[in-house]
Short mmCIF file of C-alpha atoms and ligand atoms in Angstrom, two decimals:
data_model
loop_
_atom_site.label_atom_id
_atom_site.label_comp_id
_atom_site.label_asym_id
_atom_site.label_seq_id
_atom_site.Cartn_x
_atom_site.Cartn_y
_atom_site.Cartn_z
CA MET A 1 13.03 -18.47 -14.41
CA ALA A 2 15.86 -19.16 -12.47
CA LEU A 3 17.40 -16.73 -10.13
CA ALA A 4 20.34 -16.96 -7.70
CA THR A 5 19.36 -13.70 -5.54
CA PRO A 6 16.03 -13.15 -3.83
CA CYS A 7 14.07 -11.66 -6.51
CA PRO A 8 12.34 -8.58 -5.56
CA LEU A 9 10.26 -8.06 -8.50
CA CYS A 10 8.59 -11.41 -9.23
CA ILE A 11 6.29 -10.46 -12.23
CA PHE A 12 5.51 -13.18 -14.90
CA LEU A 13 3.19 -12.77 -17.81
CA HIS A 14 -0.29 -14.18 -16.93
CA PHE A 15 -1.48 -14.77 -20.89
CA LEU A 16 -4.30 -16.99 -19.98
CA LEU A 17 -5.52 -14.66 -17.05
CA LEU A 18 -4.99 -11.69 -18.91
CA LEU A 19 -7.74 -10.08 -21.09
CA PRO A 20 -5.57 -7.87 -23.74
CA PHE A 21 -6.83 -4.53 -24.24
CA THR A 22 -5.90 -2.17 -26.85
CA ILE A 23 -4.21 1.15 -25.81
CA ALA A 24 -7.00 3.55 -26.65
CA GLN A 25 -5.91 6.27 -24.58
CA ASN A 26 -3.71 9.09 -25.11
CA HIS A 27 0.13 7.20 -24.60
CA ILE A 28 3.42 8.35 -24.63
CA LYS A 29 5.79 5.38 -26.20
CA ILE A 30 8.76 4.51 -24.00
CA PRO A 31 11.26 2.89 -26.55
CA LEU A 32 12.92 -0.04 -26.14
CA GLY A 33 16.51 0.49 -25.15
CA SER A 34 15.10 3.00 -22.63
CA SER A 35 16.45 2.98 -18.71
CA LEU A 36 16.02 4.66 -15.59
CA THR A 37 18.62 5.14 -12.89
CA ALA A 38 18.04 5.35 -8.95
CA ASN A 39 19.80 8.37 -7.53
CA ASP A 40 18.97 11.65 -6.71
CA GLY A 41 17.77 13.10 -9.85
CA ASN A 42 14.35 12.49 -10.75
CA LEU A 43 14.14 11.10 -14.02
CA VAL A 44 11.00 9.29 -14.47
CA TRP A 45 8.59 7.94 -16.97
CA ALA A 46 5.77 10.37 -16.57
CA SER A 47 2.15 9.85 -18.15
CA PRO A 48 0.90 12.28 -20.57
CA LEU A 49 -0.69 14.44 -18.63
CA GLY A 50 1.59 13.86 -15.74
CA GLU A 51 -0.62 12.38 -13.24
CA PHE A 52 1.33 9.27 -12.34
CA ALA A 53 4.96 8.64 -12.50
CA PHE A 54 7.06 5.39 -12.80
CA GLY A 55 10.46 5.42 -11.35
CA PHE A 56 12.69 5.10 -8.30
CA GLN A 57 11.59 6.82 -4.90
CA GLN A 58 14.15 6.96 -2.31
CA ILE A 59 12.71 5.35 0.66
CA GLU A 60 15.84 5.09 3.06
CA LYS A 61 19.49 6.51 2.76
CA ASP A 62 20.72 3.80 0.43
CA GLY A 63 17.39 2.39 -0.12
CA PHE A 64 15.24 2.61 -3.85
CA LEU A 65 11.84 1.63 -4.44
CA LEU A 66 10.80 1.31 -7.92
CA ALA A 67 7.32 2.14 -7.95
CA ILE A 68 4.21 4.02 -9.47
CA TRP A 69 2.94 7.32 -7.78
CA PHE A 70 0.49 10.17 -8.11
CA ASN A 71 2.56 12.85 -9.59
CA LYS A 72 0.99 16.02 -9.21
CA ILE A 73 0.55 16.07 -5.43
CA PRO A 74 3.52 16.74 -3.26
CA GLU A 75 3.10 13.60 -1.09
CA ARG A 76 3.88 11.61 -4.39
CA THR A 77 1.97 8.76 -2.92
CA VAL A 78 2.79 5.21 -4.03
CA VAL A 79 0.37 3.26 -5.54
CA TRP A 80 2.51 0.16 -6.64
CA SER A 81 5.82 -1.19 -5.94
CA ALA A 82 8.20 -4.00 -7.40
CA ASN A 83 10.62 -4.36 -4.70
CA GLY A 84 9.16 -3.41 -1.26
CA ASN A 85 10.76 -6.63 0.40
CA THR A 86 14.19 -5.43 -1.09
CA LEU A 87 15.24 -1.99 -1.63
CA VAL A 88 17.67 -1.62 -4.13
CA LYS A 89 21.15 0.54 -4.05
CA ARG A 90 21.74 4.04 -5.29
CA GLY A 91 22.96 3.47 -8.88
CA SER A 92 20.79 0.31 -9.68
CA LYS A 93 19.38 0.62 -13.25
CA LEU A 94 15.72 -0.53 -14.78
CA GLU A 95 16.12 -1.36 -18.39
CA LEU A 96 13.74 -2.06 -20.97
CA THR A 97 15.71 -4.08 -23.19
CA LYS A 98 15.89 -4.32 -26.91
CA ASN A 99 14.05 -7.89 -26.60
CA GLY A 100 11.28 -6.50 -24.38
CA LEU A 101 12.44 -7.66 -20.96
CA LEU A 102 11.95 -5.12 -18.10
CA VAL A 103 15.19 -5.58 -15.68
CA LEU A 104 16.40 -4.18 -12.72
CA LYS A 105 20.09 -4.45 -12.31
CA SER A 106 22.28 -3.78 -9.50
CA PRO A 107 25.15 -1.27 -9.66
CA THR A 108 27.52 -4.08 -10.65
CA GLY A 109 24.98 -4.72 -13.36
CA LYS A 110 23.97 -8.13 -11.72
CA GLN A 111 20.75 -8.83 -12.60
CA ILE A 112 18.14 -8.47 -9.86
CA CYS A 113 15.15 -9.32 -11.56
CA VAL A 114 12.90 -9.03 -14.60
CA VAL A 115 9.44 -9.03 -15.98
CA GLN A 116 9.47 -11.91 -18.25
CA GLY A 117 8.31 -11.14 -21.86
CA ALA A 118 10.77 -12.50 -24.03
CA GLY A 119 9.41 -13.44 -27.39
CA SER A 120 6.25 -11.88 -26.62
CA GLY A 121 6.17 -9.07 -28.89
CA VAL A 122 6.71 -6.33 -26.50
CA ALA A 123 7.58 -3.31 -28.66
CA TYR A 124 7.33 -0.22 -25.93
CA ALA A 125 6.32 0.55 -22.70
CA ALA A 126 3.80 3.17 -21.62
CA MET A 127 2.73 5.03 -18.35
CA LEU A 128 -0.89 5.80 -18.67
CA ASP A 129 -2.70 8.74 -17.12
CA THR A 130 -5.17 6.08 -15.13
CA GLY A 131 -1.90 4.73 -13.19
CA ASN A 132 -1.39 1.76 -15.11
CA PHE A 133 1.90 0.89 -16.31
CA VAL A 134 1.55 -1.51 -19.43
CA LEU A 135 4.35 -3.35 -22.00
CA ALA A 136 2.53 -3.45 -25.05
CA SER A 137 2.91 -5.00 -28.79
CA GLN A 138 3.68 -2.93 -31.91
CA ASP A 139 0.14 -2.85 -32.61
CA SER A 140 -0.85 -1.24 -28.89
CA VAL A 141 -2.00 -4.45 -27.34
CA SER A 142 -1.28 -4.65 -24.00
CA ILE A 143 0.87 -7.49 -22.86
CA TRP A 144 1.79 -7.05 -19.29
CA GLU A 145 0.01 -4.44 -17.10
CA SER A 146 0.56 -3.15 -13.25
CA PHE A 147 -3.03 -3.15 -13.00
CA ASN A 148 -2.90 -7.06 -13.06
CA GLU A 149 -0.30 -7.33 -10.54
CA PRO A 150 -1.51 -4.82 -7.92
CA THR A 151 0.46 -4.58 -4.49
CA ASP A 152 -1.62 -2.95 -1.77
CA THR A 153 -3.66 -0.23 -3.89
CA LEU A 154 -6.57 -0.34 -6.35
CA LEU A 155 -7.06 2.69 -8.57
CA PRO A 156 -10.28 3.70 -10.26
CA LEU A 157 -10.77 1.89 -13.55
CA GLN A 158 -8.87 -1.34 -12.11
CA ALA A 159 -10.81 -4.46 -11.87
CA PHE A 160 -9.65 -7.11 -8.87
CA ASN A 161 -10.45 -10.64 -10.44
CA GLN A 162 -10.66 -13.83 -8.94
CA GLY A 163 -7.55 -15.40 -7.60
CA LYS A 164 -5.93 -11.53 -7.14
CA ARG A 165 -4.90 -10.09 -3.63
CA LEU A 166 -3.61 -6.95 -2.13
CA ALA A 167 -0.96 -7.34 0.35
CA ALA A 168 -0.62 -4.61 3.00
CA ARG A 169 3.07 -3.32 3.75
CA TYR A 170 4.64 -3.55 7.07
CA SER A 171 3.96 0.05 8.27
CA GLY A 172 3.47 3.63 6.82
CA LYS A 173 7.05 3.85 5.34
CA ASN A 174 8.31 0.17 5.19
CA PHE A 175 7.06 -1.00 1.97
CA SER A 176 8.04 -4.78 2.88
CA LYS A 177 5.20 -7.20 3.05
CA GLY A 178 3.20 -7.17 6.10
CA ARG A 179 0.55 -8.97 8.29
CA PHE A 180 -2.63 -8.39 6.33
CA GLN A 181 -3.98 -9.58 2.94
CA LEU A 182 -7.42 -9.18 0.77
CA LYS A 183 -8.17 -11.66 -1.53
CA LEU A 184 -10.89 -12.62 -3.98
CA ARG A 185 -10.65 -16.42 -3.90
CA SER A 186 -11.25 -18.46 -6.89
CA ASN A 187 -14.60 -19.61 -5.47
CA GLY A 188 -15.87 -15.86 -5.08
CA ASN A 189 -15.48 -15.14 -1.72
CA LEU A 190 -13.67 -12.09 -1.08
CA GLU A 191 -11.85 -12.13 2.32
CA LEU A 192 -9.75 -10.28 4.71
CA TYR A 193 -7.07 -12.35 6.56
CA THR A 194 -4.14 -12.32 8.82
CA THR A 195 -0.96 -14.22 7.54
CA THR A 196 1.58 -16.47 9.37
CA PHE A 197 3.87 -13.60 9.20
CA PRO A 198 6.80 -13.32 8.18
CA MET A 199 5.32 -16.33 6.01
CA ASP A 200 2.63 -15.29 3.41
CA ALA A 201 0.16 -18.14 4.24
CA ALA A 202 -3.61 -17.00 5.56
CA ASN A 203 -4.02 -17.47 8.98
CA TYR A 204 -7.29 -15.98 10.34
CA VAL A 205 -10.31 -14.48 8.30
CA TYR A 206 -11.42 -11.32 9.82
CA TRP A 207 -13.83 -10.14 7.23
CA SER A 208 -15.57 -12.09 4.36
CA SER A 209 -17.92 -10.90 1.91
CA ASN A 210 -19.92 -14.11 2.21
CA THR A 211 -20.08 -14.58 -1.69
CA ALA A 212 -18.48 -17.84 -2.32
CA GLY A 213 -20.30 -19.04 -5.53
CA SER A 214 -21.57 -15.77 -6.77
CA GLY A 215 -18.41 -13.22 -6.51
CA PHE A 216 -16.52 -12.34 -9.56
CA GLN A 217 -14.88 -9.06 -9.77
CA VAL A 218 -14.32 -6.26 -7.32
CA MET A 219 -14.96 -2.91 -9.59
CA PHE A 220 -13.78 0.58 -8.77
CA ASN A 221 -15.62 2.73 -11.22
CA GLN A 222 -14.93 6.08 -12.77
CA SER A 223 -17.27 8.05 -10.04
CA GLY A 224 -15.51 6.04 -7.26
CA SER A 225 -18.07 3.30 -6.33
CA ILE A 226 -16.20 0.38 -5.19
CA TYR A 227 -18.08 -3.03 -5.17
CA LEU A 228 -18.17 -6.62 -5.43
CA GLN A 229 -20.24 -7.98 -8.50
CA ALA A 230 -21.29 -11.06 -10.17
CA LYS A 231 -20.48 -12.12 -13.26
CA ASN A 232 -23.98 -10.75 -14.58
CA GLY A 233 -23.20 -7.77 -13.42
CA THR A 234 -25.17 -7.35 -10.22
CA ILE A 235 -23.91 -5.67 -7.15
CA LEU A 236 -23.15 -8.20 -4.35
CA SER A 237 -21.49 -6.35 -1.80
CA MET A 238 -20.74 -2.43 -1.95
CA LEU A 239 -17.23 -1.66 -0.63
CA SER A 240 -17.30 1.79 -0.62
CA SER A 241 -20.51 4.02 -1.79
CA LYS A 242 -19.53 7.53 -1.35
CA PRO A 243 -18.76 8.61 -4.89
CA SER A 244 -16.74 11.50 -5.93
CA SER A 245 -15.88 12.36 -9.75
CA THR A 246 -12.35 11.37 -10.87
CA GLU A 247 -12.44 14.71 -12.39
CA ASP A 248 -12.39 16.63 -9.51
CA PHE A 249 -10.46 14.06 -7.11
CA TYR A 250 -7.64 11.79 -7.45
CA GLN A 251 -8.94 8.33 -5.47
CA ARG A 252 -7.24 5.14 -4.15
CA ALA A 253 -8.39 2.32 -2.06
CA ILE A 254 -5.88 0.79 0.22
CA LEU A 255 -5.41 -2.36 2.36
CA GLU A 256 -3.47 -0.33 5.03
CA TYR A 257 -0.87 -1.88 7.41
CA ASP A 258 -3.21 -1.95 10.38
CA GLY A 259 -5.50 -4.36 8.23
CA VAL A 260 -7.92 -1.88 6.99
CA PHE A 261 -9.24 -1.29 3.76
CA ARG A 262 -9.62 2.14 3.20
CA HIS A 263 -11.14 4.65 0.28
CA TYR A 264 -9.32 8.06 0.04
CA VAL A 265 -9.74 11.03 -2.06
CA HIS A 266 -7.45 14.05 -2.29
CA PRO A 267 -8.84 17.16 -4.46
CA LYS A 268 -7.33 18.09 -7.55
CA ASN A 269 -5.56 21.38 -8.08
CA ASN A 270 -7.74 22.53 -10.92
CA GLY A 271 -10.82 21.00 -9.65
CA PRO A 272 -13.62 23.37 -9.04
CA ASP A 273 -15.61 21.52 -6.30
CA THR A 274 -12.46 21.73 -3.71
CA LYS A 275 -13.69 24.39 -1.36
CA GLY A 276 -13.87 23.10 2.45
CA TRP A 277 -11.77 20.09 1.33
CA SER A 278 -7.96 20.31 2.84
CA ARG A 279 -5.45 19.41 0.00
CA ALA A 280 -4.71 16.27 1.38
CA TRP A 281 -5.85 12.36 1.29
CA SER A 282 -8.89 12.28 3.24
CA HIS A 283 -10.79 9.02 3.86
CA CYS A 284 -14.35 8.63 3.03
CA SER A 285 -17.02 6.19 3.28
CA THR A 286 -16.81 3.34 5.96
CA SER A 287 -13.71 1.26 6.92
CA ILE A 288 -13.47 -2.55 6.42
CA PRO A 289 -13.79 -3.72 8.80
CA SER A 290 -15.54 -0.84 10.87
CA ASN A 291 -13.67 -1.67 14.12
CA ILE A 292 -10.33 -4.00 13.64
CA CYS A 293 -9.90 -3.91 17.25
CA LEU A 294 -13.01 -6.12 17.76
CA SER A 295 -12.53 -8.12 14.60
CA LEU A 296 -9.16 -9.86 15.21
CA LYS A 297 -9.93 -12.42 17.59
CA GLU A 298 -7.89 -14.89 16.20
CA GLU A 299 -6.68 -17.91 18.52
CA THR A 300 -3.18 -18.21 17.34
CA GLY A 301 -1.78 -14.60 16.75
CA GLY A 302 -1.55 -11.66 19.08
CA GLY A 303 -4.91 -9.55 17.43
CA ALA A 304 -4.50 -6.10 16.21
CA CYS A 305 -1.73 -5.00 18.46
CA GLY A 306 0.32 -8.07 18.91
CA PHE A 307 0.70 -10.29 22.14
CA ASN A 308 -0.03 -8.57 25.48
CA GLY A 309 -1.07 -5.40 23.79
CA TYR A 310 -4.79 -3.80 23.64
CA CYS A 311 -6.09 -1.93 21.02
CA SER A 312 -8.48 0.83 21.07
CA LEU A 313 -10.82 2.57 18.32
CA GLU A 314 -9.88 6.30 17.98
CA LYS A 315 -12.05 8.91 16.69
CA ASP A 316 -10.56 9.01 13.47
CA GLN A 317 -11.59 5.03 13.29
CA ARG A 318 -7.84 4.21 13.53
CA PRO A 319 -6.74 1.54 15.95
CA ASN A 320 -4.39 2.79 18.60
CA CYS A 321 -2.26 0.28 20.55
CA HIS A 322 -1.59 0.36 24.34
CA CYS A 323 0.14 -1.71 26.93
CA PRO A 324 -1.32 -2.51 30.30
CA ASN A 325 0.52 -1.33 33.49
CA GLY A 326 3.49 -2.87 34.23
CA TYR A 327 4.28 -3.89 30.44
CA SER A 328 6.16 -1.75 27.67
CA PHE A 329 6.66 -1.94 23.98
CA ILE A 330 8.78 -4.54 22.39
CA ASP A 331 9.64 -2.00 20.01
CA PRO A 332 8.33 1.73 20.53
CA ASN A 333 8.33 2.24 16.74
CA ASP A 334 6.63 -0.57 15.72
CA VAL A 335 3.81 -0.57 18.31
CA MET A 336 1.68 -3.35 16.58
CA LYS A 337 4.56 -5.93 17.52
CA GLY A 338 3.15 -6.42 20.91
CA CYS A 339 4.25 -5.63 24.44
CA LYS A 340 6.43 -7.03 27.00
CA GLN A 341 6.67 -7.23 30.81
CA SER A 342 8.81 -4.88 32.52
CA PHE A 343 8.49 -6.40 36.11
CA GLU A 344 10.66 -9.57 37.39
CA SER A 345 8.65 -13.19 36.75
CA GLN A 346 7.97 -14.58 40.31
CA SER A 347 10.46 -16.90 41.18
CA CYS A 348 9.66 -20.28 43.47
CA ASP A 349 13.39 -20.43 43.99
CA VAL A 350 13.89 -17.10 45.57
CA ASN A 351 12.90 -16.85 49.22
CA SER A 352 11.14 -13.62 49.74
CA LYS A 353 7.76 -12.28 50.20
CA GLU A 354 6.95 -11.44 46.41
CA GLU A 355 3.20 -11.52 46.85
CA ASP A 356 3.45 -8.01 48.10
CA LYS A 357 4.70 -7.05 45.17
CA PHE A 358 1.98 -8.06 42.83
CA TYR A 359 -1.66 -6.67 42.79
CA PHE A 360 -4.75 -6.68 40.68
CA ASN A 361 -5.39 -4.20 38.22
CA THR A 362 -9.02 -3.05 36.86
CA MET A 363 -9.20 -2.13 33.46
CA GLU A 364 -13.00 -0.88 32.40
CA ASN A 365 -14.26 -1.53 29.12
CA THR A 366 -11.64 -3.84 28.49
CA ASP A 367 -11.94 -7.17 26.86
CA TRP A 368 -9.20 -10.13 26.64
CA PRO A 369 -10.87 -12.33 24.49
CA LEU A 370 -10.52 -15.92 24.24
CA SER A 371 -8.43 -16.22 27.32
CA ASP A 372 -10.25 -14.83 30.33
C1 NAG B 1 10.60 -3.33 7.19
O1 NAG B 1 9.79 -4.62 8.15
C2 NAG B 1 10.58 -5.64 8.33
C3 NAG B 1 9.81 -6.59 8.98
O2 NAG B 1 9.93 -6.17 10.34
C4 NAG B 1 12.03 -5.68 8.24
O3 NAG B 1 12.41 -6.74 8.30
C5 NAG B 1 12.85 -4.57 7.20
O4 NAG B 1 13.79 -4.45 7.58
C6 NAG B 1 12.16 -3.31 7.30
N1 NAG B 1 12.43 -2.58 6.13
C7 NAG B 1 13.11 -1.20 6.14
C8 NAG B 1 13.27 -1.09 5.19
O5 NAG B 1 13.11 -0.97 7.42
C1 NAG B 2 -26.98 -12.37 -11.39
O1 NAG B 2 -26.36 -13.43 -10.50
C2 NAG B 2 -26.62 -13.53 -9.27
C3 NAG B 2 -25.57 -14.20 -8.28
O2 NAG B 2 -25.06 -15.30 -9.25
C4 NAG B 2 -28.07 -14.08 -9.10
O3 NAG B 2 -28.62 -14.11 -7.82
C5 NAG B 2 -29.12 -13.27 -9.52
O4 NAG B 2 -30.44 -13.62 -9.68
C6 NAG B 2 -28.67 -12.81 -11.11
N1 NAG B 2 -29.36 -11.82 -11.89
C7 NAG B 2 -29.95 -11.87 -13.18
C8 NAG B 2 -30.85 -10.89 -13.52
O5 NAG B 2 -29.54 -13.22 -13.79
C1 NAG B 3 -20.72 3.51 -10.64
O1 NAG B 3 -21.30 2.58 -9.63
C2 NAG B 3 -22.39 3.33 -9.36
C3 NAG B 3 -23.12 1.86 -8.38
O2 NAG B 3 -23.67 1.17 -9.20
C4 NAG B 3 -23.33 3.81 -9.96
O3 NAG B 3 -24.20 4.64 -9.21
C5 NAG B 3 -22.43 4.84 -11.07
O4 NAG B 3 -23.64 5.44 -11.84
C6 NAG B 3 -21.22 4.27 -11.69
N1 NAG B 3 -20.48 5.22 -12.16
C7 NAG B 3 -20.02 4.88 -13.56
C8 NAG B 3 -19.29 6.09 -14.38
O5 NAG B 3 -20.07 3.87 -14.48
#
């Protein structure tokens, strides 16, 4: 596939990696020739029970994200997206073509990108109630599925195999690729690492399962346990062990933009066991890593809060970025970017008693690792 423009939706069919499954669950067939348009109307392809929807979400004034989201909660939380790096304009169109391609087109009709599947026998698409969007053949065998191309989120029943990775988004509302990734390496080791942002390459591993040679698959099972297992099914590492049933709770696990992998639950409206739970996502179980401020000690890179910044872990276990006295955020709207000095640097050329202007400032319980 050769594309002239940067391709936001780079999805290929991995026939060899894919274990085709027959869609047994209830599903609505979206026939070839169907399409969706990015506009203010909310035509979407919803799953049979309406749990999930596939369509365009408006992110900014003229920027739309092709995504899958939880459709029965007001937040419409995104669990998968196709074009986080390049939002599309109003009037852009997603087409499931007659020959089984999924094509995203700009308002002027320019083809932006496709899911390749020509000649592969795609007969229809379906949004399933598990959150998996599939392209399937006439006899309902899946040919492509969003579960095999995760972005930053895992859902119950979604397996995460060797070679797969999650890429954190840049910030809460900016879906472009950020600074952190989680990968199950082909040797079986599960690793969280910083990237050489804005490039994609791995820079510094800040958490590892230490399972090279035995790790096979991360499972998120129906009762909400997330674990790394060996090929024979032995659990090697429990990532989240506070299960809640998928009957009463929506669940998701996400590598968040602050570099932490977290498991969230949200009570379902019709669930019986929801007393005492606020109707919002709540973080359950431990975070990985448990203290991101202490985990990021890369020699080249700015830690969890960027160069010159320092990090504190708040009561809710979230990192908070600060600047030392005399420094201010490079971008107050993006505090992880680091801090810049607010004072003029000392100069040898000027004949003044500058030492009066400098002082030592004591900071209790603060460490500046690797550069004391
Ligand atoms: C998201 O963040 C990236 C990286 O800083 C930036 O280049 C991009 O413009 C941002 N996108 C939006 C929609 O704000
Ligand atoms: C399963 O695999 C693990 C890791 O390879 C190994 O340590 C363990 O002994 C195996 N268990 C059985 C019952 O074969
Ligand atoms: C999910 O995994 C946990 C931990 O191994 C186990 O106790 C639970 O029975 C599993 N649930 C299902 C539905 O398989």
